[in-house]
């Protein structure tokens, strides 16, 4: 629903054409809170007062981009400032922001904003407010009540006290403080203790030819002079060695964990997110590989080296030498004689006793003479 000059801007206090609509079923009516001029000066939404590009509060965006906007907040100075900004915005195509944010041309490449930005719509802000009568236990509307019949999670939560003017000017915003505290808790790429390491590792370069050595050199040269740049196209990574440690630390601090590299080639290729790590010298890599090797078991003899019988001679000479090798001597003839007599133990047993014992035992049990304890150590008569 459109209402021409139907509301007063919450910032400049001038009448403007506001809109009112229902986002969806079960939601509350929403409306524009500030005029278009004030929204364009901060590049924010007229309803939620969040940044149009990242969906973040103004305080978080200005902190990440290091913007110090000292626009007047009240009185004649504010009215004069708004009139001048409205005159400048009238000369544009209507999509260009004004104020201090207009001077920032590469806001999309800021890594902190990309991490904190919301990638999907947040529909929770469209829900109705909590019914104050329901909290007191006095609401008599029931299901016809347009407000939510829920209890507040924490009445002392600082997020329950928000102000539109503070959100617009980027000061004392509890939502922004929560996001900035979350950003401080993010992992940081710690530099190695060895100050001689000045190499940065860049991974996820994509297929060979997607990002060339010239693209990497042009991008990383902004942090300092490059001593060498080695691109491993088959593995999709590169090693950038700077001349000074300060340049490498500057690159690691600004790139942190990932970076979007934009470049222009003959065919358009979109930006890629690269993984940034500190590189290690080759000696450390060899030491780490040696540590990964399995240690030998204690007590086992060392393996014998392979004997080099023929040396480094060519094939024909080896064959000639192999033919001249003397054959090993034949073993001596057998010098022992076979035994003249064979000792067989003579065991006497009673047939009746054996028959009776076999009948008393189960049928499936087999009797072996070797189980007789009397045969142990018995010595029979020699048989000729």
CSV table of C-alpha atoms in Angstrom, one decimal:
chain,number,residue,atom,x,y,z
A,1,UNK,CA,0.0,0.0,0.0
A,2,UNK,CA,1.4,3.3,-1.1
A,3,UNK,CA,0.8,6.5,0.9
A,4,UNK,CA,2.1,9.7,-0.6
A,5,UNK,CA,3.8,11.9,2.0
A,6,UNK,CA,2.1,9.7,4.6
A,7,UNK,CA,5.0,9.4,7.1
A,8,UNK,CA,7.9,11.2,8.6
A,9,UNK,CA,11.5,10.1,8.0
A,10,UNK,CA,13.0,8.8,11.2
A,11,UNK,CA,16.4,10.5,10.3
A,12,UNK,CA,15.8,13.8,8.6
A,13,UNK,CA,12.2,14.2,9.9
A,14,UNK,CA,10.9,15.2,6.5
A,15,UNK,CA,7.6,13.8,5.0
A,16,UNK,CA,8.1,11.1,2.4
A,17,UNK,CA,6.1,8.5,0.4
A,18,UNK,CA,6.0,5.4,2.5
A,19,UNK,CA,4.9,1.8,1.6
A,20,UNK,CA,3.2,-0.8,3.8
A,21,UNK,CA,2.9,-4.5,2.9
A,22,UNK,CA,2.5,-8.0,4.4
A,23,UNK,CA,5.6,-10.2,3.8
A,24,UNK,CA,3.6,-13.4,4.1
A,25,UNK,CA,1.0,-15.4,6.0
A,26,UNK,CA,1.4,-15.1,9.8
A,27,UNK,CA,3.8,-12.2,9.5
A,28,UNK,CA,3.4,-8.6,10.6
A,29,UNK,CA,2.9,-5.6,8.4
A,30,UNK,CA,6.1,-3.9,7.4
A,31,UNK,CA,6.7,-0.3,6.2
A,32,UNK,CA,9.5,2.0,5.1
A,33,UNK,CA,11.0,3.9,7.9
A,34,UNK,CA,13.4,6.4,6.2
A,35,UNK,CA,13.2,8.3,3.0
A,36,UNK,CA,15.2,7.4,-0.2
A,37,UNK,CA,17.7,10.2,0.3
A,38,UNK,CA,18.7,9.1,3.8
A,39,UNK,CA,18.8,5.4,2.6
A,40,UNK,CA,21.1,6.2,-0.4
A,41,UNK,CA,23.5,8.3,1.8
A,42,UNK,CA,24.2,5.1,3.8
A,43,UNK,CA,23.4,2.5,1.1
A,44,UNK,CA,20.9,0.8,3.5
A,45,UNK,CA,17.4,-0.6,3.2
A,46,UNK,CA,14.5,1.8,3.9
A,47,UNK,CA,12.9,-0.8,6.3
A,48,UNK,CA,15.5,-2.8,8.2
A,49,UNK,CA,18.4,-0.2,7.8
A,50,UNK,CA,20.9,-2.9,6.9
A,51,UNK,CA,23.5,-2.7,4.2
A,52,UNK,CA,22.1,-3.5,0.8
A,53,UNK,CA,25.1,-5.5,-0.4
A,54,UNK,CA,26.0,-7.6,2.6
A,55,UNK,CA,22.9,-7.4,4.9
A,56,UNK,CA,25.0,-6.2,7.8
A,57,UNK,CA,24.6,-3.2,10.2
A,58,UNK,CA,26.2,0.0,9.3
A,59,UNK,CA,28.6,-0.1,12.3
A,60,UNK,CA,30.0,-3.5,11.1
A,61,UNK,CA,30.4,-2.3,7.5
A,62,UNK,CA,32.1,1.0,8.5
A,63,UNK,CA,34.4,-0.9,10.8
A,64,UNK,CA,35.5,-3.3,8.1
A,65,UNK,CA,35.9,-0.6,5.5
A,66,UNK,CA,37.4,1.9,7.9
A,67,UNK,CA,34.8,4.5,7.1
A,68,UNK,CA,34.6,7.5,9.4
A,69,UNK,CA,31.4,9.3,8.5
A,70,UNK,CA,30.9,12.4,10.5
A,71,UNK,CA,27.6,13.6,9.0
A,72,UNK,CA,25.6,16.0,11.2
A,73,UNK,CA,22.7,14.4,13.2
A,74,UNK,CA,20.4,17.2,14.1
A,75,UNK,CA,19.5,20.9,13.5
A,76,UNK,CA,20.1,23.1,10.6
A,77,UNK,CA,23.4,21.4,9.7
A,78,UNK,CA,21.7,18.1,9.2
A,79,UNK,CA,19.0,19.7,6.9
A,80,UNK,CA,21.7,21.5,4.9
A,81,UNK,CA,23.8,18.3,4.5
A,82,UNK,CA,20.7,16.3,3.4
A,83,UNK,CA,19.8,18.9,0.8
A,84,UNK,CA,23.3,18.9,-0.7
A,85,UNK,CA,23.3,15.1,-0.9
A,86,UNK,CA,19.9,15.1,-2.5
A,87,UNK,CA,21.1,17.5,-5.1
A,88,UNK,CA,24.2,15.3,-5.9
A,89,UNK,CA,22.1,12.1,-6.0
A,90,UNK,CA,19.8,13.7,-8.5
A,91,UNK,CA,22.6,13.8,-11.0
A,92,UNK,CA,23.2,10.0,-10.9
A,93,UNK,CA,21.3,7.1,-12.3
A,94,UNK,CA,19.5,6.5,-9.0
A,95,UNK,CA,21.5,3.3,-8.1
A,96,UNK,CA,24.7,5.0,-7.0
A,97,UNK,CA,25.0,5.5,-3.2
A,98,UNK,CA,26.0,8.8,-1.7
A,99,UNK,CA,28.0,10.0,1.3
A,100,UNK,CA,31.3,8.4,2.4
A,101,UNK,CA,30.3,4.9,1.1
A,102,UNK,CA,30.4,6.2,-2.5
A,103,UNK,CA,34.2,6.6,-2.3
A,104,UNK,CA,34.7,2.9,-1.6
A,105,UNK,CA,34.8,1.1,-4.9
A,106,UNK,CA,36.1,-2.4,-3.8
A,107,UNK,CA,33.9,-3.1,-0.8
A,108,UNK,CA,33.0,-6.5,-2.3
A,109,UNK,CA,36.5,-7.8,-1.9
A,110,UNK,CA,36.6,-7.2,1.8
A,111,UNK,CA,37.1,-10.7,3.4
A,112,UNK,CA,35.6,-9.7,6.8
A,113,UNK,CA,32.4,-8.6,5.2
A,114,UNK,CA,32.2,-11.7,3.1
A,115,UNK,CA,32.6,-13.9,6.2
A,116,UNK,CA,30.0,-12.1,8.2
A,117,UNK,CA,27.5,-11.6,5.4
A,118,UNK,CA,24.3,-13.6,5.4
A,119,UNK,CA,23.9,-15.7,2.3
A,120,UNK,CA,20.2,-16.5,2.7
A,121,UNK,CA,17.2,-14.5,3.7
A,122,UNK,CA,16.4,-14.1,7.4
A,123,UNK,CA,12.6,-14.4,7.8
A,124,UNK,CA,12.6,-14.3,11.6
A,125,UNK,CA,12.6,-10.5,11.6
A,126,UNK,CA,9.2,-10.6,9.8
A,127,UNK,CA,7.5,-12.3,12.7
A,128,UNK,CA,5.0,-10.4,14.8
A,129,UNK,CA,6.1,-8.8,18.0
A,130,UNK,CA,5.4,-10.6,21.3
A,131,UNK,CA,2.1,-9.8,22.9
A,132,UNK,CA,2.6,-7.9,26.1
A,133,UNK,CA,-0.8,-8.8,27.4
A,134,UNK,CA,0.0,-12.5,26.9
A,135,UNK,CA,3.1,-12.1,29.0
A,136,UNK,CA,1.0,-10.6,31.8
A,137,UNK,CA,-1.7,-13.3,31.3
A,138,UNK,CA,-4.4,-10.9,30.3
A,139,UNK,CA,-4.8,-11.3,26.5
A,140,UNK,CA,-8.4,-12.2,25.6
A,141,UNK,CA,-8.1,-12.3,21.8
A,142,UNK,CA,-6.8,-15.8,21.6
A,143,UNK,CA,-6.1,-16.9,18.0
A,144,UNK,CA,-7.3,-13.6,16.6
A,145,UNK,CA,-4.5,-11.7,18.3
A,146,UNK,CA,-2.1,-10.4,15.6
A,147,UNK,CA,0.9,-10.7,18.1
A,148,UNK,CA,2.8,-13.7,19.1
A,149,UNK,CA,1.8,-15.6,22.2
A,150,UNK,CA,5.3,-16.5,23.4
A,151,UNK,CA,7.4,-15.6,26.4
A,152,UNK,CA,10.6,-13.6,25.8
A,153,UNK,CA,13.7,-15.7,26.0
A,154,UNK,CA,15.7,-13.2,28.0
A,155,UNK,CA,14.2,-9.8,29.0
A,156,UNK,CA,17.7,-8.5,29.8
A,157,UNK,CA,19.1,-9.4,26.4
A,158,UNK,CA,20.8,-6.3,24.9
A,159,UNK,CA,19.3,-7.3,21.5
A,160,UNK,CA,15.9,-6.4,22.8
A,161,UNK,CA,16.9,-2.8,23.1
A,162,UNK,CA,17.5,-1.5,19.5
A,163,UNK,CA,17.2,2.0,18.2
A,164,UNK,CA,16.7,3.0,14.5
A,165,UNK,CA,18.9,6.1,14.8
A,166,UNK,CA,21.7,4.2,16.4
A,167,UNK,CA,21.4,1.5,13.7
A,168,UNK,CA,21.5,4.2,11.0
A,169,UNK,CA,24.5,6.2,12.3
A,170,UNK,CA,26.4,3.1,13.4
A,171,UNK,CA,26.8,3.7,17.1
A,172,UNK,CA,25.7,1.7,20.1
A,173,UNK,CA,24.2,-1.0,18.0
A,174,UNK,CA,23.9,-4.3,20.0
A,175,UNK,CA,23.6,-6.4,16.8
A,176,UNK,CA,26.8,-4.9,15.5
A,177,UNK,CA,28.6,-5.5,18.8
A,178,UNK,CA,27.6,-9.2,18.6
A,179,UNK,CA,28.9,-9.6,15.1
A,180,UNK,CA,32.1,-7.8,15.8
A,181,UNK,CA,32.7,-10.1,18.9
A,182,UNK,CA,32.1,-13.1,16.6
A,183,UNK,CA,34.7,-11.7,14.1
A,184,UNK,CA,37.3,-11.4,16.9
A,185,UNK,CA,36.8,-15.1,17.8
A,186,UNK,CA,37.5,-16.2,14.3
A,187,UNK,CA,40.8,-18.1,13.7
A,188,UNK,CA,43.8,-16.0,12.7
A,189,UNK,CA,46.7,-17.2,10.6
A,190,UNK,CA,49.6,-17.2,13.0
A,191,UNK,CA,53.1,-16.4,11.5
A,192,UNK,CA,55.8,-19.1,12.0
A,193,UNK,CA,58.5,-18.5,14.6
A,194,UNK,CA,61.2,-18.8,12.0
A,195,UNK,CA,61.6,-15.2,10.7
A,196,UNK,CA,63.5,-16.5,7.6
A,197,UNK,CA,60.2,-17.9,6.2
A,198,UNK,CA,58.8,-15.4,3.7
A,199,UNK,CA,56.8,-17.8,1.5
A,200,UNK,CA,53.0,-17.8,1.1
A,201,UNK,CA,51.1,-20.8,-0.1
A,202,UNK,CA,48.1,-20.2,-2.4
A,203,UNK,CA,45.9,-23.2,-3.1
A,204,UNK,CA,42.7,-24.0,-5.2
A,205,UNK,CA,44.0,-22.3,-8.3
A,206,UNK,CA,41.7,-24.5,-10.4
A,207,UNK,CA,42.5,-26.3,-13.6
A,208,UNK,CA,45.7,-25.5,-15.4
A,209,UNK,CA,45.4,-22.2,-17.2
A,210,UNK,CA,42.6,-20.8,-15.1
A,211,UNK,CA,45.0,-18.5,-13.1
A,212,UNK,CA,48.4,-17.8,-14.6
A,213,UNK,CA,51.6,-16.7,-13.1
A,214,UNK,CA,51.1,-13.2,-14.4
A,215,UNK,CA,47.7,-13.0,-12.6
A,216,UNK,CA,49.2,-14.0,-9.3
A,217,UNK,CA,52.2,-11.7,-9.6
A,218,UNK,CA,49.9,-8.7,-10.4
A,219,UNK,CA,47.7,-9.5,-7.4
A,220,UNK,CA,50.3,-10.2,-4.8
A,221,UNK,CA,52.6,-7.4,-5.8
A,222,UNK,CA,50.5,-5.0,-3.8
A,223,UNK,CA,51.8,-6.4,-0.5
A,224,UNK,CA,55.5,-6.1,-1.4
A,225,UNK,CA,58.3,-7.1,-3.8
A,226,UNK,CA,58.2,-10.7,-4.9
A,227,UNK,CA,61.5,-12.6,-5.0
A,228,UNK,CA,60.2,-15.7,-6.7
A,229,UNK,CA,56.8,-17.2,-7.7
A,230,UNK,CA,56.5,-21.0,-8.4
A,231,UNK,CA,53.2,-22.2,-9.9
A,232,UNK,CA,52.4,-25.9,-9.8
A,233,UNK,CA,49.7,-26.1,-12.4
A,234,UNK,CA,49.1,-29.9,-12.1
A,235,UNK,CA,48.5,-29.6,-8.3
A,236,UNK,CA,46.6,-26.3,-8.5
A,237,UNK,CA,48.8,-24.4,-6.1
A,238,UNK,CA,51.5,-21.8,-6.0
A,239,UNK,CA,54.3,-20.6,-3.7
A,240,UNK,CA,54.9,-16.8,-3.5
A,241,UNK,CA,58.2,-15.8,-1.9
A,242,UNK,CA,58.6,-12.2,-0.8
A,243,UNK,CA,61.8,-10.4,-0.3
A,244,UNK,CA,61.0,-9.2,3.2
A,245,UNK,CA,59.2,-10.8,6.2
A,246,UNK,CA,57.0,-7.7,6.6
A,247,UNK,CA,55.5,-8.1,3.1
A,248,UNK,CA,54.7,-11.8,3.8
A,249,UNK,CA,53.0,-10.9,7.1
A,250,UNK,CA,51.1,-8.1,5.5
A,251,UNK,CA,49.8,-10.5,2.9
A,252,UNK,CA,48.9,-13.1,5.5
A,253,UNK,CA,47.1,-10.6,7.7
A,254,UNK,CA,45.0,-9.1,4.9
A,255,UNK,CA,44.2,-12.4,3.1
A,256,UNK,CA,43.8,-14.4,6.4
A,257,UNK,CA,42.3,-17.7,5.2
A,258,UNK,CA,40.9,-17.2,1.8
A,259,UNK,CA,40.8,-14.5,-0.8
A,260,UNK,CA,38.9,-13.8,-4.0
A,261,UNK,CA,41.2,-13.1,-6.9
A,262,UNK,CA,39.7,-11.1,-9.8
A,263,UNK,CA,41.5,-10.9,-13.0
A,264,UNK,CA,40.8,-10.2,-16.7
A,265,UNK,CA,41.8,-12.6,-19.5
A,266,UNK,CA,40.6,-13.1,-23.1
A,267,UNK,CA,37.7,-15.3,-21.9
A,268,UNK,CA,35.8,-14.1,-18.8
A,269,UNK,CA,36.6,-16.2,-15.8
A,270,UNK,CA,34.9,-15.4,-12.5
A,271,UNK,CA,36.8,-14.8,-9.3
A,272,UNK,CA,38.1,-17.8,-7.4
A,273,UNK,CA,38.5,-18.2,-3.6
A,274,UNK,CA,42.1,-19.1,-2.9
A,275,UNK,CA,43.4,-20.9,0.3
A,276,UNK,CA,46.2,-18.9,1.9
A,277,UNK,CA,48.8,-20.6,4.2
A,278,UNK,CA,52.3,-20.0,5.3
A,279,UNK,CA,54.9,-22.0,3.3
A,280,UNK,CA,57.6,-24.1,4.8
A,281,UNK,CA,61.2,-24.5,3.6
A,282,UNK,CA,62.2,-27.7,1.9
A,283,UNK,CA,64.4,-28.8,4.8
A,284,UNK,CA,61.4,-28.8,7.2
A,285,UNK,CA,59.3,-30.8,4.7
A,286,UNK,CA,62.1,-33.4,4.6
A,287,UNK,CA,62.3,-33.6,8.4
A,288,UNK,CA,58.5,-34.0,8.7
A,289,UNK,CA,58.6,-36.8,6.1
A,290,UNK,CA,61.4,-38.6,8.0
A,291,UNK,CA,59.4,-38.3,11.2
A,292,UNK,CA,56.4,-40.0,9.5
A,293,UNK,CA,58.5,-43.1,8.7
A,294,UNK,CA,57.9,-46.2,10.8
A,295,UNK,CA,60.8,-46.9,13.2
A,296,UNK,CA,62.4,-50.3,13.1
A,297,UNK,CA,61.6,-52.9,15.7
A,298,UNK,CA,64.2,-53.2,18.5
A,299,UNK,CA,66.2,-56.4,18.5
A,300,UNK,CA,66.0,-57.2,14.8
A,301,UNK,CA,69.2,-57.3,12.8
A,302,UNK,CA,69.8,-54.6,10.2
A,303,UNK,CA,69.1,-55.7,6.6
A,304,UNK,CA,72.2,-56.8,4.7
A,305,UNK,CA,73.1,-54.7,1.7
A,306,UNK,CA,72.7,-56.3,-1.8
A,307,UNK,CA,76.2,-57.4,-2.9
A,308,UNK,CA,77.5,-55.9,-6.0
A,309,UNK,CA,79.3,-58.8,-7.6
A,310,UNK,CA,79.8,-57.4,-11.0
A,311,UNK,CA,80.2,-53.8,-10.3
A,312,UNK,CA,79.3,-51.2,-12.9
A,313,UNK,CA,80.4,-53.2,-15.9
A,314,UNK,CA,78.3,-53.5,-19.1
A,315,UNK,CA,76.1,-56.4,-19.9
A,316,UNK,CA,78.4,-58.5,-22.2
A,317,UNK,CA,81.3,-58.2,-19.8
A,318,UNK,CA,79.1,-59.4,-16.9
A,319,UNK,CA,78.0,-62.4,-19.0
A,320,UNK,CA,81.6,-63.3,-19.7
A,321,UNK,CA,82.6,-63.1,-16.1
A,322,UNK,CA,79.6,-65.1,-15.1
A,323,UNK,CA,80.6,-67.9,-17.5
A,324,UNK,CA,84.1,-68.0,-16.0
A,325,UNK,CA,82.9,-68.4,-12.4
A,326,UNK,CA,84.0,-71.9,-11.1
A,327,UNK,CA,81.3,-74.3,-10.1
A,328,UNK,CA,81.0,-75.1,-6.4
A,329,UNK,CA,82.5,-78.4,-5.3
A,330,UNK,CA,80.4,-81.5,-5.2
A,331,UNK,CA,79.3,-82.7,-1.8
A,332,UNK,CA,81.4,-85.7,-0.4
A,333,UNK,CA,79.9,-89.2,-0.8
A,334,UNK,CA,77.9,-90.7,1.9
A,335,UNK,CA,80.2,-92.0,4.6
A,336,UNK,CA,77.7,-93.6,6.9
A,337,UNK,CA,76.4,-97.2,6.7
A,338,UNK,CA,72.8,-98.1,7.2
A,339,UNK,CA,71.9,-99.7,10.5
A,340,UNK,CA,72.2,-103.5,10.6
A,341,UNK,CA,69.4,-104.0,13.0
A,342,UNK,CA,66.1,-102.3,13.6
A,343,UNK,CA,65.0,-102.0,17.2
A,344,UNK,CA,61.3,-102.6,17.4
A,345,UNK,CA,59.7,-102.4,20.9
A,346,UNK,CA,58.0,-105.7,22.0
A,347,UNK,CA,54.8,-105.0,23.9
A,348,UNK,CA,52.8,-107.8,25.4
A,349,UNK,CA,49.1,-107.5,26.0
A,350,UNK,CA,46.2,-109.7,27.0
A,351,UNK,CA,43.7,-110.2,24.3
A,352,UNK,CA,40.8,-110.8,26.8
A,353,UNK,CA,41.6,-107.7,28.7
A,354,UNK,CA,41.8,-105.7,25.5
A,355,UNK,CA,38.4,-107.1,24.3
A,356,UNK,CA,36.7,-106.4,27.6
A,357,UNK,CA,38.0,-102.9,27.8
A,358,UNK,CA,37.0,-102.2,24.2
A,359,UNK,CA,33.5,-103.4,24.9
A,360,UNK,CA,33.1,-101.3,27.9
A,361,UNK,CA,34.3,-98.2,26.1
A,362,UNK,CA,32.0,-96.3,23.7
A,363,UNK,CA,32.0,-97.5,20.1
A,364,UNK,CA,33.0,-94.2,18.6
A,365,UNK,CA,36.2,-94.0,20.7
A,366,UNK,CA,39.3,-95.4,19.0
A,367,UNK,CA,42.0,-96.9,21.1
A,368,UNK,CA,45.6,-96.3,20.1
A,369,UNK,CA,48.5,-98.4,21.5
A,370,UNK,CA,50.6,-95.2,21.9
A,371,UNK,CA,48.2,-94.1,24.6
A,372,UNK,CA,49.3,-97.0,26.9
A,373,UNK,CA,51.5,-95.4,29.6
A,374,UNK,CA,53.4,-98.7,30.0
A,375,UNK,CA,54.8,-98.4,26.5
A,376,UNK,CA,56.6,-95.2,27.3
A,377,UNK,CA,60.3,-95.9,27.5
A,378,UNK,CA,59.8,-99.6,26.7
A,379,UNK,CA,62.6,-101.4,24.9
A,380,UNK,CA,61.9,-104.3,22.7
A,381,UNK,CA,64.1,-107.1,21.4
A,382,UNK,CA,66.1,-106.5,18.3
A,383,UNK,CA,64.8,-108.0,15.1
A,384,UNK,CA,67.2,-109.3,12.6
